Amino acid sequence: MAYIPPHKRQTKGSPSLNPIPAPESLMRSDFNKFRTRNVGYTILKWFSVGLANELKFSSLVSFQPLSPESFETKAGLQPLSLVSTHQGCSEGINNELIQTPWLLIAANVKKDLLLSFQHMKREMEEAVMAQVNPSVVARFGKILFYGSSSIGKDSLKLNSLTETTLRKMKGSFHTDVPPSYMDYVENRVVENLGQEYVQGKELYYVKLSDKLRTESIVPCKCTVAKDHNKIQLYKIELNRVRHMVADMSILGKSSDLRLFVYTKKIKMALSDEEINEIKDLIDSAILDLEVPGGIRWPLDKRHSSGARYLVNAIGHTTTKSYIN
């Protein structure tokens, strides 16, 4: 009988844990258009997790159209969510799903994690700046797909949807999760981990493009000012360089998963004049919960007084900190 290495053995009735061969793409990181010159390589991949028999993917998975008002749209395309055809029928879908999807996730990303760690280690060793902060982050949310003219409508119909087709589609990761999910994490998961609540904070994120440094962005973290109608600059964050981004559609679950590895390091030293110009732009913003991101600028003037910095993206989070 041929010898089977321990990591390739499987118990009776369990799914194969062989990793997906090779990353879905290994490319120069134009994942962020402002970092094409300085990043090196980033591993970008997507895969689905959950089906006991992957050969049944086309017959068990379909698209569910989502409201464009609820999610970000791309060039007028309607966002689509990947769902099981047995949605709402617990008995039917449970027979088709594996019971331990996290084992398959670990097997599929292990090789790419090690490769991204090697890239990250090399960057840290070669970095001129002393401060390089490595991070591994997992986020829960929903992967949204957007059709394109190169993909025919027949390819998106039931029984013809394949993972190959999905990899050709544009996608995004929507990080909003249901309130019930956050309640579960706060009331059950935190307690089980033995952690205690420390503090909560409202944070706003403003990414600025620099007219003089077109290959870079200036990420600003902001807090709510005392008058509660403005935001103020908290700190200018370090530049983030992504080494791996793995998106996973978790079939049969309400949330998908994104795992990414990145480093943060200082690429430039801003002068007092540059910092003041950024502060003035941030200070001119107005809190408005009715607009995306929660902030807007008077007369939509999203550029600094010297026209050097332009608002590229904004975001808003409510963070809660816990300690062991």
PDB file of C-alpha atoms in Angstrom:
ATOM      1  CA  MET A   1       0.000   0.000   0.000  1.00  0.00           C
ATOM      2  CA  ALA A   2       1.418   3.373  -0.990  1.00  0.00           C
ATOM      3  CA  TYR A   3       2.484   5.708   1.825  1.00  0.00           C
ATOM      4  CA  ILE A   4       0.223   8.753   2.307  1.00  0.00           C
ATOM      5  CA  PRO A   5       1.757  11.743   4.132  1.00  0.00           C
ATOM      6  CA  PRO A   6      -0.154  12.754   7.306  1.00  0.00           C
ATOM      7  CA  HIS A   7      -1.183  16.150   5.918  1.00  0.00           C
ATOM      8  CA  LYS A   8      -2.900  14.465   2.950  1.00  0.00           C
ATOM      9  CA  ARG A   9      -4.767  11.813   4.922  1.00  0.00           C
ATOM     10  CA  GLN A  10      -8.479  12.194   5.530  1.00  0.00           C
ATOM     11  CA  THR A  11     -10.948  10.453   7.777  1.00  0.00           C
ATOM     12  CA  LYS A  12     -13.930   8.589   6.447  1.00  0.00           C
ATOM     13  CA  GLY A  13     -16.736  10.915   5.367  1.00  0.00           C
ATOM     14  CA  SER A  14     -14.669  14.088   5.474  1.00  0.00           C
ATOM     15  CA  PRO A  15     -13.992  16.284   2.434  1.00  0.00           C
ATOM     16  CA  SER A  16     -10.626  16.414   0.733  1.00  0.00           C
ATOM     17  CA  LEU A  17      -8.420  19.133   2.194  1.00  0.00           C
ATOM     18  CA  ASN A  18      -6.054  19.388  -0.737  1.00  0.00           C
ATOM     19  CA  PRO A  19      -5.275  23.069  -1.238  1.00  0.00           C
ATOM     20  CA  ILE A  20      -6.394  24.833  -4.372  1.00  0.00           C
ATOM     21  CA  PRO A  21      -3.357  24.643  -6.681  1.00  0.00           C
ATOM     22  CA  ALA A  22      -1.441  27.905  -6.927  1.00  0.00           C
ATOM     23  CA  PRO A  23      -2.828  31.378  -6.254  1.00  0.00           C
ATOM     24  CA  GLU A  24      -5.589  32.622  -8.546  1.00  0.00           C
ATOM     25  CA  SER A  25      -3.313  35.478  -9.499  1.00  0.00           C
ATOM     26  CA  LEU A  26       0.184  36.577  -8.630  1.00  0.00           C
ATOM     27  CA  MET A  27       0.651  40.023 -10.084  1.00  0.00           C
ATOM     28  CA  ARG A  28       2.202  43.408  -9.660  1.00  0.00           C
ATOM     29  CA  SER A  29      -0.044  45.136  -7.224  1.00  0.00           C
ATOM     30  CA  ASP A  30      -2.297  47.368  -9.264  1.00  0.00           C
ATOM     31  CA  PHE A  31      -4.930  46.237  -6.744  1.00  0.00           C
ATOM     32  CA  ASN A  32      -4.538  49.766  -5.443  1.00  0.00           C
ATOM     33  CA  LYS A  33      -3.928  52.104  -8.345  1.00  0.00           C
ATOM     34  CA  PHE A  34      -1.859  54.427  -6.169  1.00  0.00           C
ATOM     35  CA  ARG A  35       0.774  51.810  -5.362  1.00  0.00           C
ATOM     36  CA  THR A  36       1.796  50.363  -8.692  1.00  0.00           C
ATOM     37  CA  ARG A  37       5.399  51.536  -8.516  1.00  0.00           C
ATOM     38  CA  ASN A  38       6.503  50.556  -5.042  1.00  0.00           C
ATOM     39  CA  VAL A  39       4.785  47.373  -3.951  1.00  0.00           C
ATOM     40  CA  GLY A  40       6.413  44.383  -5.630  1.00  0.00           C
ATOM     41  CA  TYR A  41       3.997  41.458  -5.724  1.00  0.00           C
ATOM     42  CA  THR A  42       0.642  40.734  -4.156  1.00  0.00           C
ATOM     43  CA  ILE A  43      -1.174  37.402  -4.070  1.00  0.00           C
ATOM     44  CA  LEU A  44      -4.828  37.903  -5.003  1.00  0.00           C
ATOM     45  CA  LYS A  45      -7.235  34.971  -4.942  1.00  0.00           C
ATOM     46  CA  TRP A  46     -10.857  33.991  -4.544  1.00  0.00           C
ATOM     47  CA  PHE A  47     -12.421  30.605  -3.855  1.00  0.00           C
ATOM     48  CA  SER A  48     -15.635  29.155  -2.476  1.00  0.00           C
ATOM     49  CA  VAL A  49     -15.855  26.993   0.623  1.00  0.00           C
ATOM     50  CA  GLY A  50     -18.570  24.739   1.955  1.00  0.00           C
ATOM     51  CA  LEU A  51     -19.719  22.210  -0.628  1.00  0.00           C
ATOM     52  CA  ALA A  52     -19.058  18.571   0.190  1.00  0.00           C
ATOM     53  CA  ASN A  53     -18.851  17.823  -3.538  1.00  0.00           C
ATOM     54  CA  GLU A  54     -17.268  20.616  -5.588  1.00  0.00           C
ATOM     55  CA  LEU A  55     -18.427  18.940  -8.810  1.00  0.00           C
ATOM     56  CA  LYS A  56     -21.974  20.022  -7.897  1.00  0.00           C
ATOM     57  CA  PHE A  57     -21.048  23.710  -7.772  1.00  0.00           C
ATOM     58  CA  SER A  58     -23.035  24.673 -10.879  1.00  0.00           C
ATOM     59  CA  SER A  59     -26.205  22.912  -9.716  1.00  0.00           C
ATOM     60  CA  LEU A  60     -26.100  24.071  -6.077  1.00  0.00           C
ATOM     61  CA  VAL A  61     -24.995  27.705  -6.396  1.00  0.00           C
ATOM     62  CA  SER A  62     -26.673  30.712  -8.011  1.00  0.00           C
ATOM     63  CA  PHE A  63     -26.672  34.510  -7.948  1.00  0.00           C
ATOM     64  CA  GLN A  64     -29.028  36.640  -5.874  1.00  0.00           C
ATOM     65  CA  PRO A  65     -29.456  40.245  -7.120  1.00  0.00           C
ATOM     66  CA  LEU A  66     -29.069  42.882  -4.413  1.00  0.00           C
ATOM     67  CA  SER A  67     -30.460  46.377  -4.168  1.00  0.00           C
ATOM     68  CA  PRO A  68     -28.076  48.933  -5.753  1.00  0.00           C
ATOM     69  CA  GLU A  69     -29.174  51.430  -3.084  1.00  0.00           C
ATOM     70  CA  SER A  70     -27.836  49.171  -0.330  1.00  0.00           C
ATOM     71  CA  PHE A  71     -24.459  48.410  -1.862  1.00  0.00           C
ATOM     72  CA  GLU A  72     -21.823  50.173  -3.887  1.00  0.00           C
ATOM     73  CA  THR A  73     -22.381  49.871  -7.624  1.00  0.00           C
ATOM     74  CA  LYS A  74     -19.754  49.739 -10.342  1.00  0.00           C
ATOM     75  CA  ALA A  75     -20.529  51.534 -13.601  1.00  0.00           C
ATOM     76  CA  GLY A  76     -24.259  51.013 -13.079  1.00  0.00           C
ATOM     77  CA  LEU A  77     -23.934  47.224 -12.725  1.00  0.00           C
ATOM     78  CA  GLN A  78     -26.182  45.491 -10.220  1.00  0.00           C
ATOM     79  CA  PRO A  79     -24.343  43.778  -7.351  1.00  0.00           C
ATOM     80  CA  LEU A  80     -24.836  40.019  -7.102  1.00  0.00           C
ATOM     81  CA  SER A  81     -24.410  37.770  -4.088  1.00  0.00           C
ATOM     82  CA  LEU A  82     -23.459  34.096  -4.284  1.00  0.00           C
ATOM     83  CA  VAL A  83     -26.064  31.898  -2.541  1.00  0.00           C
ATOM     84  CA  SER A  84     -27.042  28.254  -2.309  1.00  0.00           C
ATOM     85  CA  THR A  85     -29.999  27.118  -4.403  1.00  0.00           C
ATOM     86  CA  HIS A  86     -31.297  25.491  -1.196  1.00  0.00           C
ATOM     87  CA  GLN A  87     -31.428  28.852   0.590  1.00  0.00           C
ATOM     88  CA  GLY A  88     -34.142  28.649   3.242  1.00  0.00           C
ATOM     89  CA  CYS A  89     -34.264  24.853   3.163  1.00  0.00           C
ATOM     90  CA  SER A  90     -31.994  23.781   6.014  1.00  0.00           C
ATOM     91  CA  GLU A  91     -32.392  20.049   5.457  1.00  0.00           C
ATOM     92  CA  GLY A  92     -31.546  20.237   1.760  1.00  0.00           C
ATOM     93  CA  ILE A  93     -28.454  22.396   2.113  1.00  0.00           C
ATOM     94  CA  ASN A  94     -27.093  20.644   5.209  1.00  0.00           C
ATOM     95  CA  ASN A  95     -26.827  17.433   3.229  1.00  0.00           C
ATOM     96  CA  GLU A  96     -24.612  19.182   0.680  1.00  0.00           C
ATOM     97  CA  LEU A  97     -22.323  21.144   3.042  1.00  0.00           C
ATOM     98  CA  ILE A  98     -19.223  20.087   4.927  1.00  0.00           C
ATOM     99  CA  GLN A  99     -19.314  20.420   8.707  1.00  0.00           C
ATOM    100  CA  THR A 100     -15.793  21.834   9.161  1.00  0.00           C
ATOM    101  CA  PRO A 101     -15.222  24.491   6.459  1.00  0.00           C
ATOM    102  CA  TRP A 102     -12.484  26.161   8.519  1.00  0.00           C
ATOM    103  CA  LEU A 103     -10.212  23.159   7.899  1.00  0.00           C
ATOM    104  CA  LEU A 104     -10.574  23.607   4.159  1.00  0.00           C
ATOM    105  CA  ILE A 105      -9.911  27.342   4.485  1.00  0.00           C
ATOM    106  CA  ALA A 106      -6.688  26.669   6.404  1.00  0.00           C
ATOM    107  CA  ALA A 107      -5.511  24.156   3.803  1.00  0.00           C
ATOM    108  CA  ASN A 108      -6.264  26.475   0.887  1.00  0.00           C
ATOM    109  CA  VAL A 109      -4.468  29.556   2.234  1.00  0.00           C
ATOM    110  CA  LYS A 110      -1.508  27.943   4.023  1.00  0.00           C
ATOM    111  CA  LYS A 111       0.784  27.911   0.984  1.00  0.00           C
ATOM    112  CA  ASP A 112      -0.068  31.491   0.039  1.00  0.00           C
ATOM    113  CA  LEU A 113       0.355  32.699   3.614  1.00  0.00           C
ATOM    114  CA  LEU A 114       3.874  31.277   3.774  1.00  0.00           C
ATOM    115  CA  LEU A 115       4.754  32.894   0.446  1.00  0.00           C
ATOM    116  CA  SER A 116       3.382  36.277   1.517  1.00  0.00           C
ATOM    117  CA  PHE A 117       5.278  36.012   4.824  1.00  0.00           C
ATOM    118  CA  GLN A 118       8.483  35.513   2.832  1.00  0.00           C
ATOM    119  CA  HIS A 119       7.761  38.655   0.784  1.00  0.00           C
ATOM    120  CA  MET A 120       6.932  40.555   3.958  1.00  0.00           C
ATOM    121  CA  LYS A 121      10.106  39.392   5.718  1.00  0.00           C
ATOM    122  CA  ARG A 122      12.232  40.427   2.735  1.00  0.00           C
ATOM    123  CA  GLU A 123      10.617  43.855   2.712  1.00  0.00           C
ATOM    124  CA  MET A 124      11.282  44.326   6.424  1.00  0.00           C
ATOM    125  CA  GLU A 125      14.923  43.311   6.019  1.00  0.00           C
ATOM    126  CA  GLU A 126      15.462  45.650   3.059  1.00  0.00           C
ATOM    127  CA  ALA A 127      13.467  48.594   4.417  1.00  0.00           C
ATOM    128  CA  VAL A 128      15.418  51.804   4.925  1.00  0.00           C
ATOM    129  CA  MET A 129      12.874  53.060   7.434  1.00  0.00           C
ATOM    130  CA  ALA A 130      13.065  51.543  10.893  1.00  0.00           C
ATOM    131  CA  GLN A 131       9.324  51.331  11.408  1.00  0.00           C
ATOM    132  CA  VAL A 132       7.612  48.511   9.523  1.00  0.00           C
ATOM    133  CA  ASN A 133       4.485  47.013  11.104  1.00  0.00           C
ATOM    134  CA  PRO A 134       3.318  43.586   9.820  1.00  0.00           C
ATOM    135  CA  SER A 135      -0.321  42.537  10.235  1.00  0.00           C
ATOM    136  CA  VAL A 136      -2.592  39.600   9.446  1.00  0.00           C
ATOM    137  CA  VAL A 137      -6.282  40.554   9.424  1.00  0.00           C
ATOM    138  CA  ALA A 138      -9.486  38.555   8.949  1.00  0.00           C
ATOM    139  CA  ARG A 139     -12.691  40.411   8.074  1.00  0.00           C
ATOM    140  CA  PHE A 140     -16.272  39.238   7.814  1.00  0.00           C
ATOM    141  CA  GLY A 141     -18.626  40.721   5.256  1.00  0.00           C
ATOM    142  CA  LYS A 142     -20.137  39.937   1.870  1.00  0.00           C
ATOM    143  CA  ILE A 143     -18.392  39.374  -1.451  1.00  0.00           C
ATOM    144  CA  LEU A 144     -20.266  41.149  -4.237  1.00  0.00           C
ATOM    145  CA  PHE A 145     -19.872  40.262  -7.910  1.00  0.00           C
ATOM    146  CA  TYR A 146     -20.511  42.521 -10.901  1.00  0.00           C
ATOM    147  CA  GLY A 147     -21.120  41.261 -14.415  1.00  0.00           C
ATOM    148  CA  SER A 148     -19.224  42.603 -17.428  1.00  0.00           C
ATOM    149  CA  SER A 149     -19.811  42.801 -21.157  1.00  0.00           C
ATOM    150  CA  SER A 150     -17.287  40.014 -21.727  1.00  0.00           C
ATOM    151  CA  ILE A 151     -19.446  37.583 -19.742  1.00  0.00           C
ATOM    152  CA  GLY A 152     -22.687  36.560 -21.395  1.00  0.00           C
ATOM    153  CA  LYS A 153     -25.947  36.424 -19.478  1.00  0.00           C
ATOM    154  CA  ASP A 154     -26.189  32.695 -20.153  1.00  0.00           C
ATOM    155  CA  SER A 155     -23.041  32.201 -18.066  1.00  0.00           C
ATOM    156  CA  LEU A 156     -24.810  33.698 -15.056  1.00  0.00           C
ATOM    157  CA  LYS A 157     -27.882  31.505 -15.240  1.00  0.00           C
ATOM    158  CA  LEU A 158     -28.610  28.602 -12.947  1.00  0.00           C
ATOM    159  CA  ASN A 159     -26.737  25.357 -13.725  1.00  0.00           C
ATOM    160  CA  SER A 160     -24.137  27.175 -15.840  1.00  0.00           C
ATOM    161  CA  LEU A 161     -22.394  29.210 -13.130  1.00  0.00           C
ATOM    162  CA  THR A 162     -18.808  28.053 -12.579  1.00  0.00           C
ATOM    163  CA  GLU A 163     -15.906  29.190 -10.425  1.00  0.00           C
ATOM    164  CA  THR A 164     -13.989  29.963 -13.618  1.00  0.00           C
ATOM    165  CA  THR A 165     -16.738  32.392 -14.646  1.00  0.00           C
ATOM    166  CA  LEU A 166     -16.704  34.028 -11.216  1.00  0.00           C
ATOM    167  CA  ARG A 167     -12.956  34.636 -11.361  1.00  0.00           C
ATOM    168  CA  LYS A 168     -13.456  36.631 -14.565  1.00  0.00           C
ATOM    169  CA  MET A 169     -15.961  38.938 -12.903  1.00  0.00           C
ATOM    170  CA  LYS A 170     -15.240  42.135 -11.040  1.00  0.00           C
ATOM    171  CA  GLY A 171     -15.874  41.947  -7.330  1.00  0.00           C
ATOM    172  CA  SER A 172     -15.704  43.868  -4.086  1.00  0.00           C
ATOM    173  CA  PHE A 173     -15.806  43.064  -0.390  1.00  0.00           C
ATOM    174  CA  HIS A 174     -18.614  44.765   1.533  1.00  0.00           C
ATOM    175  CA  THR A 175     -17.720  44.873   5.234  1.00  0.00           C
ATOM    176  CA  ASP A 176     -21.115  45.724   6.694  1.00  0.00           C
ATOM    177  CA  VAL A 177     -22.466  42.841   8.775  1.00  0.00           C
ATOM    178  CA  PRO A 178     -25.930  42.404  10.342  1.00  0.00           C
ATOM    179  CA  PRO A 179     -26.403  43.908  13.841  1.00  0.00           C
ATOM    180  CA  SER A 180     -27.369  40.442  15.084  1.00  0.00           C
ATOM    181  CA  TYR A 181     -23.916  39.183  14.115  1.00  0.00           C
ATOM    182  CA  MET A 182     -22.175  41.934  16.085  1.00  0.00           C
ATOM    183  CA  ASP A 183     -24.453  41.261  19.064  1.00  0.00           C
ATOM    184  CA  TYR A 184     -23.413  37.619  18.969  1.00  0.00           C
ATOM    185  CA  VAL A 185     -19.704  38.524  18.858  1.00  0.00           C
ATOM    186  CA  GLU A 186     -20.012  41.016  21.710  1.00  0.00           C
ATOM    187  CA  ASN A 187     -22.219  38.896  23.973  1.00  0.00           C
ATOM    188  CA  ARG A 188     -20.973  35.375  23.266  1.00  0.00           C
ATOM    189  CA  VAL A 189     -17.602  35.309  21.536  1.00  0.00           C
ATOM    190  CA  VAL A 190     -15.968  37.976  23.703  1.00  0.00           C
ATOM    191  CA  GLU A 191     -17.188  36.244  26.856  1.00  0.00           C
ATOM    192  CA  ASN A 192     -15.933  32.849  25.700  1.00  0.00           C
ATOM    193  CA  LEU A 193     -12.499  34.341  24.997  1.00  0.00           C
ATOM    194  CA  GLY A 194     -12.387  35.846  28.478  1.00  0.00           C
ATOM    195  CA  GLN A 195     -12.004  39.431  27.255  1.00  0.00           C
ATOM    196  CA  GLU A 196     -13.199  42.666  28.840  1.00  0.00           C
ATOM    197  CA  TYR A 197     -14.534  45.789  27.140  1.00  0.00           C
ATOM    198  CA  VAL A 198     -12.169  48.777  27.307  1.00  0.00           C
ATOM    199  CA  GLN A 199     -13.553  51.603  25.175  1.00  0.00           C
ATOM    200  CA  GLY A 200     -15.488  52.515  22.047  1.00  0.00           C
ATOM    201  CA  LYS A 201     -14.572  55.100  19.448  1.00  0.00           C
ATOM    202  CA  GLU A 202     -16.103  56.672  16.345  1.00  0.00           C
ATOM    203  CA  LEU A 203     -13.479  56.858  13.603  1.00  0.00           C
ATOM    204  CA  TYR A 204     -13.555  58.409  10.155  1.00  0.00           C
ATOM    205  CA  TYR A 205     -11.062  57.536   7.440  1.00  0.00           C
ATOM    206  CA  VAL A 206     -10.102  59.928   4.663  1.00  0.00           C
ATOM    207  CA  LYS A 207      -7.722  58.843   1.902  1.00  0.00           C
ATOM    208  CA  LEU A 208      -6.100  61.677   0.002  1.00  0.00           C
ATOM    209  CA  SER A 209      -4.383  61.514  -3.364  1.00  0.00           C
ATOM    210  CA  ASP A 210      -1.281  63.679  -3.679  1.00  0.00           C
ATOM    211  CA  LYS A 211      -0.908  65.693  -6.881  1.00  0.00           C
ATOM    212  CA  LEU A 212       2.883  65.757  -6.487  1.00  0.00           C
ATOM    213  CA  ARG A 213       3.237  62.068  -5.556  1.00  0.00           C
ATOM    214  CA  THR A 214       0.809  60.312  -7.872  1.00  0.00           C
ATOM    215  CA  GLU A 215       2.036  56.843  -6.869  1.00  0.00           C
ATOM    216  CA  SER A 216       1.070  57.313  -3.227  1.00  0.00           C
ATOM    217  CA  ILE A 217      -1.899  58.101  -1.026  1.00  0.00           C
ATOM    218  CA  VAL A 218      -2.131  59.802   2.356  1.00  0.00           C
ATOM    219  CA  PRO A 219      -4.397  57.792   4.716  1.00  0.00           C
ATOM    220  CA  CYS A 220      -5.826  59.970   7.506  1.00  0.00           C
ATOM    221  CA  LYS A 221      -7.566  58.679  10.609  1.00  0.00           C
ATOM    222  CA  CYS A 222      -9.979  61.209  12.127  1.00  0.00           C
ATOM    223  CA  THR A 223     -12.091  61.517  15.271  1.00  0.00           C
ATOM    224  CA  VAL A 224     -15.225  63.523  16.048  1.00  0.00           C
ATOM    225  CA  ALA A 225     -14.486  67.077  17.199  1.00  0.00           C
ATOM    226  CA  LYS A 226     -15.905  68.515  20.415  1.00  0.00           C
ATOM    227  CA  ASP A 227     -18.733  70.358  18.658  1.00  0.00           C
ATOM    228  CA  HIS A 228     -19.911  66.971  17.232  1.00  0.00           C
ATOM    229  CA  ASN A 229     -20.498  68.519  13.817  1.00  0.00           C
ATOM    230  CA  LYS A 230     -16.924  68.309  12.565  1.00  0.00           C
ATOM    231  CA  ILE A 231     -14.089  65.841  12.398  1.00  0.00           C
ATOM    232  CA  GLN A 232     -10.486  66.469  13.339  1.00  0.00           C
ATOM    233  CA  LEU A 233      -7.252  64.832  12.229  1.00  0.00           C
ATOM    234  CA  TYR A 234      -6.164  62.170  14.705  1.00  0.00           C
ATOM    235  CA  LYS A 235      -3.116  60.925  12.838  1.00  0.00           C
ATOM    236  CA  ILE A 236      -1.713  60.369   9.378  1.00  0.00           C
ATOM    237  CA  GLU A 237      -1.369  56.626   9.102  1.00  0.00           C
ATOM    238  CA  LEU A 238       1.477  54.646   7.662  1.00  0.00           C
ATOM    239  CA  ASN A 239       1.256  53.535   4.054  1.00  0.00           C
ATOM    240  CA  ARG A 240      -0.268  50.074   3.754  1.00  0.00           C
ATOM    241  CA  VAL A 241       1.377  47.549   1.429  1.00  0.00           C
ATOM    242  CA  ARG A 242      -0.668  44.397   0.817  1.00  0.00           C
ATOM    243  CA  HIS A 243       1.114  41.084   0.311  1.00  0.00           C
ATOM    244  CA  MET A 244      -1.890  38.756   0.147  1.00  0.00           C
ATOM    245  CA  VAL A 245      -5.646  39.199  -0.231  1.00  0.00           C
ATOM    246  CA  ALA A 246      -7.747  36.022  -0.118  1.00  0.00           C
ATOM    247  CA  ASP A 247     -11.528  36.332  -0.508  1.00  0.00           C
ATOM    248  CA  MET A 248     -13.671  33.328   0.419  1.00  0.00           C
ATOM    249  CA  SER A 249     -17.363  32.855  -0.341  1.00  0.00           C
ATOM    250  CA  ILE A 250     -18.673  30.733   2.540  1.00  0.00           C
ATOM    251  CA  LEU A 251     -21.646  28.825   1.144  1.00  0.00           C
ATOM    252  CA  GLY A 252     -24.453  28.171   3.599  1.00  0.00           C
ATOM    253  CA  LYS A 253     -23.342  31.016   5.903  1.00  0.00           C
ATOM    254  CA  SER A 254     -24.581  34.593   6.166  1.00  0.00           C
ATOM    255  CA  SER A 255     -21.083  36.107   5.960  1.00  0.00           C
ATOM    256  CA  ASP A 256     -18.036  35.661   3.746  1.00  0.00           C
ATOM    257  CA  LEU A 257     -14.399  35.999   4.778  1.00  0.00           C
ATOM    258  CA  ARG A 258     -11.437  38.091   3.661  1.00  0.00           C
ATOM    259  CA  LEU A 259      -7.929  37.298   4.887  1.00  0.00           C
ATOM    260  CA  PHE A 260      -5.113  39.675   4.073  1.00  0.00           C
ATOM    261  CA  VAL A 261      -1.489  40.177   5.004  1.00  0.00           C
ATOM    262  CA  TYR A 262       0.054  43.629   4.845  1.00  0.00           C
ATOM    263  CA  THR A 263       2.766  45.849   6.221  1.00  0.00           C
ATOM    264  CA  LYS A 264       2.629  49.508   7.159  1.00  0.00           C
ATOM    265  CA  LYS A 265       5.661  51.705   6.767  1.00  0.00           C
ATOM    266  CA  ILE A 266       6.592  55.346   6.362  1.00  0.00           C
ATOM    267  CA  LYS A 267       7.403  56.159   2.741  1.00  0.00           C
ATOM    268  CA  MET A 268       7.654  59.920   3.088  1.00  0.00           C
ATOM    269  CA  ALA A 269       8.159  62.608   5.706  1.00  0.00           C
ATOM    270  CA  LEU A 270       5.581  65.396   5.489  1.00  0.00           C
ATOM    271  CA  SER A 271       6.591  68.977   6.175  1.00  0.00           C
ATOM    272  CA  ASP A 272       4.675  71.226   8.573  1.00  0.00           C
ATOM    273  CA  GLU A 273       3.239  73.075   5.580  1.00  0.00           C
ATOM    274  CA  GLU A 274       1.938  69.825   4.058  1.00  0.00           C
ATOM    275  CA  ILE A 275       0.443  68.684   7.361  1.00  0.00           C
ATOM    276  CA  ASN A 276      -1.323  72.029   7.866  1.00  0.00           C
ATOM    277  CA  GLU A 277      -2.798  71.847   4.355  1.00  0.00           C
ATOM    278  CA  ILE A 278      -4.144  68.376   5.142  1.00  0.00           C
ATOM    279  CA  LYS A 279      -5.535  69.536   8.499  1.00  0.00           C
ATOM    280  CA  ASP A 280      -7.371  72.437   6.870  1.00  0.00           C
ATOM    281  CA  LEU A 281      -8.993  70.050   4.379  1.00  0.00           C
ATOM    282  CA  ILE A 282     -10.066  67.666   7.158  1.00  0.00           C
ATOM    283  CA  ASP A 283     -11.375  70.500   9.351  1.00  0.00           C
ATOM    284  CA  SER A 284     -13.604  71.758   6.532  1.00  0.00           C
ATOM    285  CA  ALA A 285     -15.551  68.475   6.428  1.00  0.00           C
ATOM    286  CA  ILE A 286     -19.066  68.319   7.913  1.00  0.00           C
ATOM    287  CA  LEU A 287     -20.648  65.311   9.601  1.00  0.00           C
ATOM    288  CA  ASP A 288     -23.693  64.100   7.689  1.00  0.00           C
ATOM    289  CA  LEU A 289     -25.033  60.604   8.355  1.00  0.00           C
ATOM    290  CA  GLU A 290     -27.259  60.847   5.281  1.00  0.00           C
ATOM    291  CA  VAL A 291     -24.319  60.603   2.851  1.00  0.00           C
ATOM    292  CA  PRO A 292     -22.001  57.628   2.177  1.00  0.00           C
ATOM    293  CA  GLY A 293     -19.081  57.641   4.605  1.00  0.00           C
ATOM    294  CA  GLY A 294     -20.868  59.993   6.991  1.00  0.00           C
ATOM    295  CA  ILE A 295     -19.026  63.186   5.991  1.00  0.00           C
ATOM    296  CA  ARG A 296     -19.211  65.751   3.184  1.00  0.00           C
ATOM    297  CA  TRP A 297     -17.532  68.984   2.135  1.00  0.00           C
ATOM    298  CA  PRO A 298     -19.224  72.385   1.589  1.00  0.00           C
ATOM    299  CA  LEU A 299     -20.065  72.897  -2.093  1.00  0.00           C
ATOM    300  CA  ASP A 300     -18.429  69.501  -2.650  1.00  0.00           C
ATOM    301  CA  LYS A 301     -14.960  71.091  -2.490  1.00  0.00           C
ATOM    302  CA  ARG A 302     -13.030  67.897  -1.805  1.00  0.00           C
ATOM    303  CA  HIS A 303      -9.582  69.398  -2.382  1.00  0.00           C
ATOM    304  CA  SER A 304      -7.159  71.319  -0.194  1.00  0.00           C
ATOM    305  CA  SER A 305      -6.645  75.071  -0.400  1.00  0.00           C
ATOM    306  CA  GLY A 306      -3.483  74.615  -2.440  1.00  0.00           C
ATOM    307  CA  ALA A 307      -5.210  72.036  -4.674  1.00  0.00           C
ATOM    308  CA  ARG A 308      -2.453  69.534  -3.913  1.00  0.00           C
ATOM    309  CA  TYR A 309      -4.539  67.014  -1.955  1.00  0.00           C
ATOM    310  CA  LEU A 310      -7.810  65.561  -3.200  1.00  0.00           C
ATOM    311  CA  VAL A 311     -10.235  63.363  -1.248  1.00  0.00           C
ATOM    312  CA  ASN A 312     -10.081  59.938  -2.872  1.00  0.00           C
ATOM    313  CA  ALA A 313     -12.122  57.802  -0.454  1.00  0.00           C
ATOM    314  CA  ILE A 314     -13.882  58.103   2.892  1.00  0.00           C
ATOM    315  CA  GLY A 315     -15.130  55.618   5.454  1.00  0.00           C
ATOM    316  CA  HIS A 316     -16.632  55.380   8.922  1.00  0.00           C
ATOM    317  CA  THR A 317     -16.304  52.730  11.624  1.00  0.00           C
ATOM    318  CA  THR A 318     -17.387  52.283  15.215  1.00  0.00           C
ATOM    319  CA  THR A 319     -14.599  50.455  17.011  1.00  0.00           C
ATOM    320  CA  LYS A 320     -14.739  48.655  20.345  1.00  0.00           C
ATOM    321  CA  SER A 321     -11.588  47.561  22.140  1.00  0.00           C
ATOM    322  CA  TYR A 322     -11.232  44.523  24.394  1.00  0.00           C
ATOM    323  CA  ILE A 323      -8.365  43.127  26.462  1.00  0.00           C
ATOM    324  CA  ASN A 324      -7.644  39.727  27.982  1.00  0.00           C
TER     325      ASN A 324
END
